[in-house]
GROMACS .gro file of N, CA and C in nm:
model
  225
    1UNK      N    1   2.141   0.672  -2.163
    1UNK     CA    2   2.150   0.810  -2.206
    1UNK      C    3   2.032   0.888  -2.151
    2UNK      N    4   2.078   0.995  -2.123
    2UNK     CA    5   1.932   1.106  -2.056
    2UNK      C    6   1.860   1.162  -2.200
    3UNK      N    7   1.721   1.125  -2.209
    3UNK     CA    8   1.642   1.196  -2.308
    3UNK      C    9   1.583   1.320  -2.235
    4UNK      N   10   1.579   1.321  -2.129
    4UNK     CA   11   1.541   1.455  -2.099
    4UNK      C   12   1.373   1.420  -2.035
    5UNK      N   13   1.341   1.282  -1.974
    5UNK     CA   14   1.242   1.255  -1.978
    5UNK      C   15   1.260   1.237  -1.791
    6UNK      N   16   1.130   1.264  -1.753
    6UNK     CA   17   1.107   1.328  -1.622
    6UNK      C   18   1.071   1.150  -1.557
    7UNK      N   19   1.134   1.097  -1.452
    7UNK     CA   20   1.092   0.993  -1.372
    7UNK      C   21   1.047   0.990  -1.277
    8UNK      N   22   0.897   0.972  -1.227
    8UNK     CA   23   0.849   0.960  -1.109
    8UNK      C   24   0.878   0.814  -1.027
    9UNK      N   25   0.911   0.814  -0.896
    9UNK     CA   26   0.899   0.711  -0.819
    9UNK      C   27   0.760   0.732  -0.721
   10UNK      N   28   0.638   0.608  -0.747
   10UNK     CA   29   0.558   0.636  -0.645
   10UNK      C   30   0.553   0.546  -0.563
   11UNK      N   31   0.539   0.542  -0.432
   11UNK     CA   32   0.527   0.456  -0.333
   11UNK      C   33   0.389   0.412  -0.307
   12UNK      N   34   0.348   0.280  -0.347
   12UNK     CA   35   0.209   0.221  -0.335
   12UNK      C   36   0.211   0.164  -0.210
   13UNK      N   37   0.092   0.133  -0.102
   13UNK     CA   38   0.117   0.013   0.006
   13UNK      C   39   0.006  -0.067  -0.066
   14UNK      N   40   0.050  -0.150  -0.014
   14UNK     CA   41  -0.042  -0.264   0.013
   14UNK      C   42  -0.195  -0.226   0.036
   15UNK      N   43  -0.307  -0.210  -0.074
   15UNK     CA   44  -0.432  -0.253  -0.073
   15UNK      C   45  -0.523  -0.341  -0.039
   16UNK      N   46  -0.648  -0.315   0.060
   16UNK     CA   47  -0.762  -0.389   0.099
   16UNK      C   48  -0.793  -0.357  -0.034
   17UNK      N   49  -0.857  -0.501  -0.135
   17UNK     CA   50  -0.905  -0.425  -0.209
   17UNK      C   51  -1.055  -0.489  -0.167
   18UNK      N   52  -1.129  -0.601  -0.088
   18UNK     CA   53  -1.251  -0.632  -0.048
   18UNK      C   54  -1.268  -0.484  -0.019
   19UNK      N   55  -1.181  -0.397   0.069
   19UNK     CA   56  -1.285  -0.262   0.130
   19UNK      C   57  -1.331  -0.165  -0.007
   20UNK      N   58  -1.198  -0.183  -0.075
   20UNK     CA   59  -1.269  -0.051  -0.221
   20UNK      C   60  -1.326  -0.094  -0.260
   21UNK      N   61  -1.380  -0.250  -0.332
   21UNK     CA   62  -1.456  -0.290  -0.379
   21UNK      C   63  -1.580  -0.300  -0.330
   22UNK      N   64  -1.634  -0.303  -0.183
   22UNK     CA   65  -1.744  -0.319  -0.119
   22UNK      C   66  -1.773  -0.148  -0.115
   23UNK      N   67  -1.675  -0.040  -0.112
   23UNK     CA   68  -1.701   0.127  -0.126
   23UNK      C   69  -1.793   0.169  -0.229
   24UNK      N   70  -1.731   0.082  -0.354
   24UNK     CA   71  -1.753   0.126  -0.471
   24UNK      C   72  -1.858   0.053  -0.574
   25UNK      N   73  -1.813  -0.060  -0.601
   25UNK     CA   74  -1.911  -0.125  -0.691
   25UNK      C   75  -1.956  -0.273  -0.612
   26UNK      N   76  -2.025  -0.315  -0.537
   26UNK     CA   77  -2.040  -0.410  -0.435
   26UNK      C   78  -2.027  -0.557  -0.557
   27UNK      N   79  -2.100  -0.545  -0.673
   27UNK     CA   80  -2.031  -0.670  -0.763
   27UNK      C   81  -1.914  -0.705  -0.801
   28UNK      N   82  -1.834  -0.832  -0.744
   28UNK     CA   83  -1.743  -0.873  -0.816
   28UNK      C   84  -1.742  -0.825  -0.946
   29UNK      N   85  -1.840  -0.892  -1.021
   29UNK     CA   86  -1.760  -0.894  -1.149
   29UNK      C   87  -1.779  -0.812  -1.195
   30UNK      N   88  -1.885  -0.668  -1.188
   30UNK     CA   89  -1.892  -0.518  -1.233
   30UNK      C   90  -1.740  -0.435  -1.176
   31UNK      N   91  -1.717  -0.503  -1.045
   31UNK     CA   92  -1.585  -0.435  -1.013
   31UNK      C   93  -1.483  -0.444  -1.098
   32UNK      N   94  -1.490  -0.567  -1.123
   32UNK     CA   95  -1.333  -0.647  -1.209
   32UNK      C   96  -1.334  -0.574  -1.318
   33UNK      N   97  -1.481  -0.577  -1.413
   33UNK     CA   98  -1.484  -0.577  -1.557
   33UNK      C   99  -1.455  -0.368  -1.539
   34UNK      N  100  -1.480  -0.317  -1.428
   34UNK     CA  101  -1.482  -0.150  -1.444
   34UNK      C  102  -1.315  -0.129  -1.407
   35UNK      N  103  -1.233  -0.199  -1.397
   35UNK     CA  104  -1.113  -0.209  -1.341
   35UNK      C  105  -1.022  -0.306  -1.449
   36UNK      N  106  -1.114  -0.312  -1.549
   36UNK     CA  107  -1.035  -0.414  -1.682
   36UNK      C  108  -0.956  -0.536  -1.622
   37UNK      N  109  -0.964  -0.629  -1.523
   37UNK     CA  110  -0.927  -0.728  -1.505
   37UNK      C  111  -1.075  -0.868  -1.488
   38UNK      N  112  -1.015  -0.986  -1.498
   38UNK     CA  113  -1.103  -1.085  -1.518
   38UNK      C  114  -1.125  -1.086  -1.352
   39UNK      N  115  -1.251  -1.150  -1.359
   39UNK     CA  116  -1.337  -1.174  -1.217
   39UNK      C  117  -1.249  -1.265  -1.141
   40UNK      N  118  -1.209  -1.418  -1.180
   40UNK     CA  119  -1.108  -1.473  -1.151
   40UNK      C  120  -0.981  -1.404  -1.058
   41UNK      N  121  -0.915  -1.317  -1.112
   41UNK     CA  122  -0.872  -1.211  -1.077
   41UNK      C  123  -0.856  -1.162  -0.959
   42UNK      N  124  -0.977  -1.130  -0.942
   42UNK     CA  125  -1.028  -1.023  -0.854
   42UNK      C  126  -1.058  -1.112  -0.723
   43UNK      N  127  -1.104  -1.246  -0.759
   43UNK     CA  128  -1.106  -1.352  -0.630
   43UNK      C  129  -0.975  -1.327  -0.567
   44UNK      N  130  -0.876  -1.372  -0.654
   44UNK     CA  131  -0.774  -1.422  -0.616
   44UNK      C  132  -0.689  -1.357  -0.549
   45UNK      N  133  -0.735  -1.196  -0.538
   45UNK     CA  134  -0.666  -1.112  -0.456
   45UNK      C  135  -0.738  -1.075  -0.350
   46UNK      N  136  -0.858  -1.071  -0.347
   46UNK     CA  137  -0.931  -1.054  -0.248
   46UNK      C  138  -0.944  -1.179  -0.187
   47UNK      N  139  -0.928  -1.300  -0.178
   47UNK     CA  140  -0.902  -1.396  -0.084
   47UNK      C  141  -0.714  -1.401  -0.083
   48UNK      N  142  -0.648  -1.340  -0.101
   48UNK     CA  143  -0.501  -1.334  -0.082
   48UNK      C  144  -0.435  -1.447  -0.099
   49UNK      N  145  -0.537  -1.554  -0.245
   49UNK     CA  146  -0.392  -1.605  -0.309
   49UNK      C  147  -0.278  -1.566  -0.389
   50UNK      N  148  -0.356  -1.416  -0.416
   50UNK     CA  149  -0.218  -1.347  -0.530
   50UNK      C  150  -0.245  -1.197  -0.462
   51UNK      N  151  -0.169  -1.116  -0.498
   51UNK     CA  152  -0.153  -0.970  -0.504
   51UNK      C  153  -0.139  -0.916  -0.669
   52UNK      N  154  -0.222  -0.790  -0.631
   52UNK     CA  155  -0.195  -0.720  -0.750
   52UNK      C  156  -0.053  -0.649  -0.774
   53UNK      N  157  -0.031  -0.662  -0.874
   53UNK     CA  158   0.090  -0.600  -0.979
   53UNK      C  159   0.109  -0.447  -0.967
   54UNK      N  160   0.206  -0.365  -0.940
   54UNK     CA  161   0.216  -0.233  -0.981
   54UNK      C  162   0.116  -0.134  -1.058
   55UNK      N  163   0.088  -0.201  -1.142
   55UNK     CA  164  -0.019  -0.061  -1.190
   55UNK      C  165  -0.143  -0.079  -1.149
   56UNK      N  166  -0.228  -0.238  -1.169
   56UNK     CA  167  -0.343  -0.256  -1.044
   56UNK      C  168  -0.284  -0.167  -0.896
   57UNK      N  169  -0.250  -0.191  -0.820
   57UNK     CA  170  -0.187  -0.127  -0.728
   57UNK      C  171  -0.281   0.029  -0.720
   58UNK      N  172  -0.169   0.084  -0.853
   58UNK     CA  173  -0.162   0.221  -0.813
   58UNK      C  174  -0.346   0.275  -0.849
   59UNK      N  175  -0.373   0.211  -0.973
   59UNK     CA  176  -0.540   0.232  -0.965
   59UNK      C  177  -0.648   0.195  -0.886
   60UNK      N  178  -0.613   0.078  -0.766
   60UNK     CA  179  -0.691   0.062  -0.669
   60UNK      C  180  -0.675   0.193  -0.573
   61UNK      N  181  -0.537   0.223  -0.556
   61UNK     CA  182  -0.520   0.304  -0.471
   61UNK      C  183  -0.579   0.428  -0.485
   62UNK      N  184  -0.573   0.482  -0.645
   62UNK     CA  185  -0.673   0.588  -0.690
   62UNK      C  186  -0.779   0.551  -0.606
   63UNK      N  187  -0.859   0.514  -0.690
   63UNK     CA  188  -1.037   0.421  -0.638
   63UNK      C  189  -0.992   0.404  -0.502
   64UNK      N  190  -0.969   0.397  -0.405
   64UNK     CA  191  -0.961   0.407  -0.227
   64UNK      C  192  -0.969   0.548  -0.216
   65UNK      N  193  -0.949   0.652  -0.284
   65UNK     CA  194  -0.887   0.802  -0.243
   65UNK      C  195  -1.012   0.863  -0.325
   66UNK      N  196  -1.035   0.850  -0.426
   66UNK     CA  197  -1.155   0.833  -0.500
   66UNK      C  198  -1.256   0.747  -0.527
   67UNK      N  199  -1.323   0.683  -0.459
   67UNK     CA  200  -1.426   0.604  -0.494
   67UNK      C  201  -1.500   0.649  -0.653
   68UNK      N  202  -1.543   0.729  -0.704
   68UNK     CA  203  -1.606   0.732  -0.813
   68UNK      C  204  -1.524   0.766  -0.937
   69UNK      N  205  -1.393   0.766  -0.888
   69UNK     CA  206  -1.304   0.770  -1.024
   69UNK      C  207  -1.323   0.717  -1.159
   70UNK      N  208  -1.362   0.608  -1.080
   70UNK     CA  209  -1.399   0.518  -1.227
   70UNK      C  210  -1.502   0.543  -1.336
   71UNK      N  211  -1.598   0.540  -1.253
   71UNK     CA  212  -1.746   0.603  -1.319
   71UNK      C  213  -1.725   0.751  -1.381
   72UNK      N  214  -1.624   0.833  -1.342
   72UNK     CA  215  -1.673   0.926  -1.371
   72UNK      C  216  -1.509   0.959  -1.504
   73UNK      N  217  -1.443   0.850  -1.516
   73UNK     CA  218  -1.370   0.867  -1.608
   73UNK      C  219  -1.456   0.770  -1.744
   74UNK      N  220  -1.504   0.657  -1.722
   74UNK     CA  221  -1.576   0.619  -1.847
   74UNK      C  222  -1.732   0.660  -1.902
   75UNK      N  223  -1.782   0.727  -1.840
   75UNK     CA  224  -1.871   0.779  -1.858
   75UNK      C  225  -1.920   0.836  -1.990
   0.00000   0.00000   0.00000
């Protein structure tokens, strides 16, 4: 049924995230923990045993376009 509710489709690519992470916060685990995922994590995509999920995705992709997004939303 239509509620009347507006659907965006966004198209993410594929993220370096070693480059945003070396842009932005050069610590692993200050990166991970400012990005709410475990350090573990954050290996595991930056050595490309896993990829991030859709909404990681779209907030790395923020943080690539914005580097200080982060900082300057928890602040």
């Amino acid at each position: 049924t239509d509620v009347g509710a507006a659907v965006h489709h966004v198209e993410v690519s594929t993220v370096d995230v070693v480059s945003i992470r070396a842009r932005t916060v050069p610590s692993q685990g200050a990166f991970a923990r400012s990005i709410g995922v475990a350090e573990g994590t954050l290996l595991n995509w930056e050595h490309g045993r896993r990829h991030p999920t859709r909404p990681p995705q779209v907030l790395l992709t923020m943080i690539e376009k914005k580097p200080s997004l982060v900082a300057e939303l928890l602040r």
